[in-house]
Coordinates of C-alpha atoms and ligand atoms in Angstrom, one line a residue:
X1 CA 0.0 0.0 0.0
X2 CA 1.2 3.5 -0.7
X3 CA 1.1 6.3 1.7
X4 CA 3.1 8.1 4.4
X5 CA 3.5 6.4 7.7
X6 CA 1.2 7.8 10.2
X7 CA 2.4 10.7 12.3
X8 CA 0.3 10.3 15.3
X9 CA -1.9 8.0 17.2
X10 CA -5.6 8.6 17.5
X11 CA -5.9 9.1 21.2
X12 CA -8.2 11.7 22.5
X13 CA -6.4 14.8 23.9
X14 CA -7.2 15.7 27.4
X15 CA -8.6 19.1 28.1
X16 CA -10.3 19.6 24.7
X17 CA -13.8 19.0 25.9
X18 CA -15.1 21.7 23.5
X19 CA -13.6 20.0 20.4
X20 CA -15.7 17.6 18.5
X21 CA -14.8 14.1 17.7
X22 CA -14.7 13.2 14.0
X23 CA -13.7 10.3 11.8
X24 CA -11.4 10.3 8.8
X25 CA -13.2 9.2 5.7
X26 CA -10.3 9.4 3.1
X27 CA -8.0 6.4 2.5
X28 CA -4.9 8.1 3.9
X29 CA -5.6 11.7 4.9
X30 CA -2.7 14.1 4.6
X31 CA -1.9 16.1 7.8
X32 CA -0.4 19.4 6.8
X33 CA 1.6 22.1 8.5
X34 CA -0.7 24.8 7.2
X35 CA -4.0 25.4 5.4
X36 CA -2.8 24.7 1.9
X37 CA -2.2 21.8 -0.4
X38 CA 1.3 23.3 -1.0
X39 CA 2.0 23.0 2.7
X40 CA 4.3 20.3 4.0
X41 CA 2.7 16.9 4.8
X42 CA 3.6 15.9 8.3
X43 CA 2.1 12.5 8.1
X44 CA -1.1 10.7 7.2
X45 CA -4.1 9.4 9.1
X46 CA -5.8 6.2 7.9
X47 CA -9.5 6.0 7.1
X48 CA -11.6 5.3 10.1
X49 CA -9.3 7.0 12.6
X50 CA -11.1 9.0 15.3
X51 CA -9.6 12.4 15.9
X52 CA -10.3 15.6 17.8
X53 CA -11.2 18.7 15.8
X54 CA -10.4 22.1 17.3
X55 CA -11.7 24.3 14.5
X56 CA -13.1 24.2 11.0
X57 CA -13.2 27.1 8.5
X58 CA -15.2 25.0 6.1
X59 CA -12.2 24.0 4.0
X60 CA -9.5 23.2 6.5
X61 CA -9.9 21.8 10.0
X62 CA -7.3 22.2 12.7
X63 CA -6.9 18.9 14.5
X64 CA -4.7 18.0 17.5
X65 CA -3.7 14.5 18.1
X66 CA -1.2 13.3 20.7
X67 CA -0.3 17.0 21.2
X68 CA 0.6 17.6 17.6
X69 CA -1.4 20.3 15.7
X70 CA -1.9 20.1 12.0
X71 CA -4.5 20.8 9.3
X72 CA -6.5 18.4 7.3
X73 CA -9.1 18.9 4.5
X74 CA -12.5 19.3 6.2
X75 CA -14.3 17.3 3.5
X76 CA -12.6 14.2 4.6
X77 CA -13.9 14.4 8.1
X78 CA -17.2 13.2 9.3
X79 CA -19.0 12.9 12.6
X80 CA -20.3 9.6 11.4
X81 CA -18.1 6.6 11.9
X82 CA -17.3 5.0 8.5
X83 CA -18.8 1.6 7.9
X84 CA -15.5 0.0 7.2
X85 CA -12.6 0.8 9.5
X86 CA -9.0 -0.1 9.3
X87 CA -7.9 -3.6 10.2
X88 CA -5.0 -4.3 12.5
X89 CA -2.5 -4.4 9.6
X90 CA -2.6 -0.7 9.2
X91 CA -1.8 -0.1 12.9
X92 CA -0.8 3.4 13.9
X93 CA 2.8 4.1 13.4
X94 CA 4.5 7.0 15.2
X95 CA 7.3 8.8 13.5
X96 CA 10.5 9.9 15.1
X97 CA 10.3 13.5 16.2
X98 CA 12.5 15.0 13.5
X99 CA 10.8 13.3 10.5
X100 CA 9.3 15.7 8.0
X101 CA 8.1 14.1 4.7
X102 CA 7.3 16.6 1.9
X103 CA 5.7 14.0 -0.4
X104 CA 5.6 10.4 -1.3
X105 CA 4.8 8.5 -4.5
X106 CA 4.5 4.9 -5.7
X107 CA 7.4 3.5 -7.7
X108 CA 6.4 0.7 -10.1
X109 CA 9.0 -1.2 -12.1
X110 CA 9.4 0.6 -15.4
X111 CA 9.7 -1.9 -18.2
X112 CA 12.3 0.2 -20.0
X113 CA 14.7 0.1 -17.1
X114 CA 17.8 -2.0 -17.6
X115 CA 17.2 -5.6 -16.4
X116 CA 13.5 -5.0 -15.7
X117 CA 12.6 -7.8 -18.2
X118 CA 14.3 -10.3 -15.9
X119 CA 11.8 -9.8 -13.2
X120 CA 8.8 -12.2 -12.9
X121 CA 6.9 -10.6 -10.0
X122 CA 6.3 -6.8 -10.2
X123 CA 2.7 -6.0 -10.0
X124 CA 3.0 -3.7 -6.9
X125 CA 5.0 -0.7 -6.1
X126 CA 7.7 0.6 -3.8
X127 CA 7.2 4.0 -2.1
X128 CA 9.5 6.9 -2.5
X129 CA 9.6 9.4 0.4
X130 CA 10.9 12.9 -0.4
X131 CA 12.4 14.5 2.7
X132 CA 10.9 17.8 3.8
X133 CA 13.6 18.8 6.2
X134 CA 15.5 22.1 5.6
X135 CA 18.7 20.1 5.8
X136 CA 17.6 17.6 3.2
X137 CA 20.7 15.8 1.9
X138 CA 19.5 15.1 -1.6
X139 CA 20.6 11.4 -1.3
X140 CA 18.2 8.5 -1.4
X141 CA 18.6 5.2 0.5
X142 CA 16.6 2.2 -0.7
X143 CA 15.5 0.2 2.3
X144 CA 14.6 -3.3 1.3
X145 CA 12.8 -5.4 4.0
X146 CA 13.9 -8.9 2.9
X147 CA 11.3 -11.5 1.8
X148 CA 7.5 -11.0 2.1
X149 CA 6.4 -11.8 -1.4
X150 CA 3.7 -14.6 -1.6
X151 CA 4.3 -17.0 -4.4
X152 CA 7.9 -15.9 -4.8
X153 CA 9.5 -19.3 -4.4
X154 CA 7.3 -20.9 -7.1
X155 CA 8.7 -18.5 -9.8
X156 CA 12.2 -18.6 -11.1
X157 CA 14.5 -15.8 -12.3
X158 CA 18.0 -16.0 -13.9
X159 CA 20.7 -15.9 -11.2
X160 CA 22.8 -13.7 -13.5
X161 CA 21.8 -11.4 -16.4
X162 CA 24.1 -13.2 -18.8
X163 CA 22.7 -16.6 -17.9
X164 CA 25.9 -18.0 -16.4
X165 CA 25.6 -20.3 -13.3
X166 CA 26.0 -19.3 -9.7
X167 CA 29.5 -19.4 -8.4
X168 CA 28.6 -20.0 -4.7
X169 CA 26.0 -21.9 -2.7
X170 CA 23.3 -20.3 -0.6
X171 CA 19.5 -20.6 -0.8
X172 CA 20.2 -21.8 -4.4
X173 CA 23.2 -24.1 -4.9
X174 CA 26.3 -23.3 -6.9
X175 CA 26.0 -24.1 -10.6
X176 CA 22.3 -23.2 -10.8
X177 CA 21.3 -20.9 -13.6
X178 CA 17.8 -20.1 -12.1
X179 CA 16.9 -19.3 -8.5
X180 CA 13.6 -18.6 -6.7
X181 CA 12.3 -15.2 -7.8
X182 CA 12.3 -14.4 -4.0
X183 CA 12.4 -16.9 -1.1
X184 CA 10.1 -16.8 1.9
X185 CA 12.9 -16.4 4.5
X186 CA 13.6 -18.3 7.7
X187 CA 11.6 -18.5 11.0
X188 CA 13.2 -17.3 14.2
X189 CA 13.7 -19.8 17.1
X190 CA 10.6 -18.1 18.8
X191 CA 8.4 -18.7 15.8
X192 CA 8.5 -15.2 14.3
X193 CA 8.9 -15.1 10.5
X194 CA 12.1 -13.4 9.2
X195 CA 9.9 -11.2 7.0
X196 CA 8.1 -9.8 10.0
X197 CA 11.3 -8.7 11.6
X198 CA 12.9 -7.3 8.5
X199 CA 9.7 -5.2 8.1
X200 CA 9.9 -3.8 11.6
X201 CA 13.6 -3.1 11.0
X202 CA 12.9 -1.4 7.7
X203 CA 10.3 0.9 9.3
X204 CA 12.7 1.9 12.1
X205 CA 15.5 2.5 9.6
X206 CA 13.2 4.6 7.4
X207 CA 12.3 7.0 10.2
X208 CA 15.9 7.3 11.3
X209 CA 17.1 8.1 7.8
X210 CA 14.3 10.6 7.2
X211 CA 15.2 12.3 10.5
X212 CA 18.8 12.5 9.2
X213 CA 17.7 14.3 6.0
X214 CA 17.8 11.4 3.5
X215 CA 15.1 10.5 1.0
X216 CA 14.0 6.9 1.3
X217 CA 12.6 4.3 -1.0
X218 CA 10.7 1.6 0.9
X219 CA 10.5 -1.6 -1.1
X220 CA 8.0 -3.1 1.3
X221 CA 5.8 -1.5 4.0
X222 CA 3.2 -4.3 4.5
X223 CA 3.4 -8.0 5.2
X224 CA 3.5 -8.6 1.5
X225 CA 4.6 -6.8 -1.6
X226 CA 4.5 -8.4 -5.1
X227 CA 8.1 -7.5 -6.0
X228 CA 10.7 -10.2 -6.6
X229 CA 14.5 -9.7 -6.0
X230 CA 15.1 -8.5 -9.5
X231 CA 12.3 -6.0 -9.4
X232 CA 13.5 -4.7 -6.0
X233 CA 17.0 -4.4 -7.3
X234 CA 16.1 -2.6 -10.5
X235 CA 13.7 -0.2 -8.7
X236 CA 16.6 0.6 -6.3
X237 CA 19.0 1.1 -9.2
X238 CA 16.8 3.7 -10.8
X239 CA 15.6 5.6 -7.7
X240 CA 18.3 5.5 -5.1
X241 CA 21.9 6.1 -4.4
X242 CA 22.4 3.0 -2.3
X243 CA 20.4 -0.2 -1.7
X244 CA 20.3 -2.0 1.6
X245 CA 18.4 -5.3 2.0
X246 CA 17.7 -6.4 5.5
X247 CA 18.0 -10.1 6.5
X248 CA 18.7 -12.5 9.4
X249 CA 20.6 -15.7 8.7
X250 CA 19.3 -19.2 9.1
X251 CA 21.9 -20.4 11.6
X252 CA 21.0 -20.9 15.2
X253 CA 24.2 -19.7 17.0
X254 CA 23.3 -16.0 17.5
X255 CA 26.4 -15.3 15.5
X256 CA 26.0 -11.6 15.0
X257 CA 26.0 -9.2 12.0
X258 CA 27.8 -9.6 8.7
X259 CA 27.3 -8.5 5.1
X260 CA 27.2 -10.7 1.9
X261 CA 30.4 -9.6 0.1
X262 CA 31.0 -10.1 -3.6
X263 CA 32.7 -13.5 -4.2
X264 CA 36.3 -13.4 -5.3
X265 CA 35.6 -15.3 -8.5
X266 CA 37.2 -14.0 -11.7
X267 CA 34.3 -14.8 -13.9
X268 CA 31.8 -13.3 -11.5
X269 CA 33.7 -10.1 -11.0
X270 CA 34.2 -9.8 -14.8
X271 CA 30.5 -10.0 -15.5
X272 CA 28.5 -6.7 -15.8
X273 CA 27.1 -5.0 -13.9
X274 CA 29.1 -6.7 -11.1
X275 CA 32.4 -5.8 -12.8
X276 CA 31.7 -2.0 -12.5
X277 CA 30.2 -2.1 -9.1
X278 CA 31.6 -4.9 -6.9
X279 CA 34.1 -2.6 -5.1
X280 CA 31.4 -0.2 -4.1
X281 CA 29.2 -3.1 -2.8
X282 CA 32.0 -4.3 -0.6
X283 CA 32.9 -0.8 0.5
X284 CA 29.3 -0.1 1.6
X285 CA 29.1 -3.4 3.4
X286 CA 32.3 -2.7 5.3
X287 CA 30.9 0.7 6.3
X288 CA 27.7 -0.8 7.6
X289 CA 29.5 -3.4 9.6
X290 CA 31.8 -0.8 11.1
X291 CA 28.8 1.3 12.1
X292 CA 27.0 -1.7 13.6
X293 CA 30.1 -2.5 15.6
X294 CA 30.6 1.0 16.9
X295 CA 27.1 1.1 18.1
X296 CA 27.7 -2.1 20.2
X297 CA 26.2 -4.7 17.9
X298 CA 27.8 -8.2 17.7
X299 CA 29.7 -8.9 14.5
X300 CA 30.3 -12.3 13.0
X301 CA 33.9 -13.2 12.3
X302 CA 35.4 -10.7 9.9
X303 CA 31.9 -9.2 9.2
X304 CA 31.7 -10.5 5.7
X305 CA 30.7 -13.7 3.9
X306 CA 31.1 -14.1 0.1
X307 CA 27.8 -14.9 -1.6
X308 CA 26.6 -14.8 -5.2
X309 CA 23.2 -13.2 -4.8
X310 CA 20.6 -12.1 -7.3
X311 CA 20.6 -8.6 -5.7
X312 CA 24.4 -8.2 -6.3
X313 CA 24.2 -9.7 -9.8
X314 CA 21.8 -7.0 -11.0
X315 CA 22.9 -4.0 -9.0
X316 CA 24.2 -0.8 -10.7
X317 CA 24.4 1.2 -7.4
X318 CA 26.3 0.3 -4.2
X319 CA 24.2 -2.5 -2.9
X320 CA 24.4 -4.8 0.1
X321 CA 22.5 -7.7 1.7
X322 CA 23.2 -7.2 5.4
X323 CA 22.5 -10.1 7.8
X324 CA 21.7 -8.6 11.2
X325 CA 21.9 -11.8 13.2
X326 CA 20.3 -15.2 12.9
X327 CA 17.4 -17.4 14.2
X328 CA 18.7 -17.2 17.8
X329 CA 19.2 -13.4 17.8
X330 CA 17.3 -11.0 20.0
X331 CA 14.8 -9.1 17.7
X332 CA 13.2 -7.0 20.4
X333 CA 12.4 -3.4 19.7
X334 CA 15.5 -2.4 21.7
X335 CA 17.7 -4.7 19.7
X336 CA 16.4 -3.4 16.4
X337 CA 16.9 0.1 17.7
X338 CA 20.6 -0.6 18.3
X339 CA 21.0 -2.2 14.9
X340 CA 19.2 0.7 13.2
X341 CA 21.6 3.2 14.9
X342 CA 24.5 1.2 13.6
X343 CA 23.2 1.1 10.1
X344 CA 22.5 4.8 10.0
X345 CA 26.0 5.5 11.2
X346 CA 27.5 3.3 8.4
X347 CA 25.2 4.7 5.8
X348 CA 26.0 8.3 6.7
X349 CA 29.8 7.7 6.6
X350 CA 29.5 5.9 3.3
X351 CA 27.4 8.6 1.6
X352 CA 29.3 11.5 3.1
X353 CA 32.5 10.4 1.5
X354 CA 33.4 6.8 2.4
X355 CA 35.2 7.6 5.5
Ligands
ZN1 ZN1 16.7 -13.4 4.5

């Protein structure tokens, strides 16, 4: 689903007894800084959300939710509760304080983009968030919540654009020419699917990046998005400066973080687009691991494991699959917070000049 993450929760504000209670009737109602459609969008409120209205000039209503004041178009507010209200999937999401999104838009796979024709699953869209902060950096990070594409393992895509076989093992064995379009991912020791944790991580990372002034492309913001690994990679190639996919590994030793580095195989490193980009993939991965380490996250071995991945094989921008732990790792909110801080540090250093 498209749309900006919700800025605020729908709790009633104490001490506003005079305000009337209204319901949002639009799909995702923009909450703006001022009374104009040119005014910055601070967040969105889903259909069916109950909010408190302070005033209404007939066109714009001033609403206060969770202490935040903003303006919404009055025609999308009603005193009648809508017949269909949001399900739990669209639960309220609270942004970090410093997040200011100017606009967002869906990004579908464009058939004319290089390698787009290799994708098999691409009926849905990623979402691009343009930063509205005064200190916007003009750099875009593609955040790819690993897995979460129903039917992905029953479709096959070419491992390499030139049709050559895979040079390392992994989810698909070495020597294979075709791999799952996208796999379903592992299940944590406590029963949580990897795709649930990568999604929670992606949302956290998104807000932190927006708060730092980066634009963000979110590949997946729901339980499922119909975009396979090739589609995700090609969308990143054409909309972002760097691409980071979030994963946890399938071992059970709580081994810590590492990135999937580009295999040191002559044929693989000679194949385009890998030939022109493998050094930047590895440099980004090293920066992420360094950031994670500095923020106190556990690192596995040297922090890198060579792997021939679809993502790497089709990437034309610095692109990394980061494994943030494994089946036995703590994936509590506090743990994800610490991981996100490490990633933001590594991303910032890489984009600000590969320090
Ligand atoms: Zn994974």
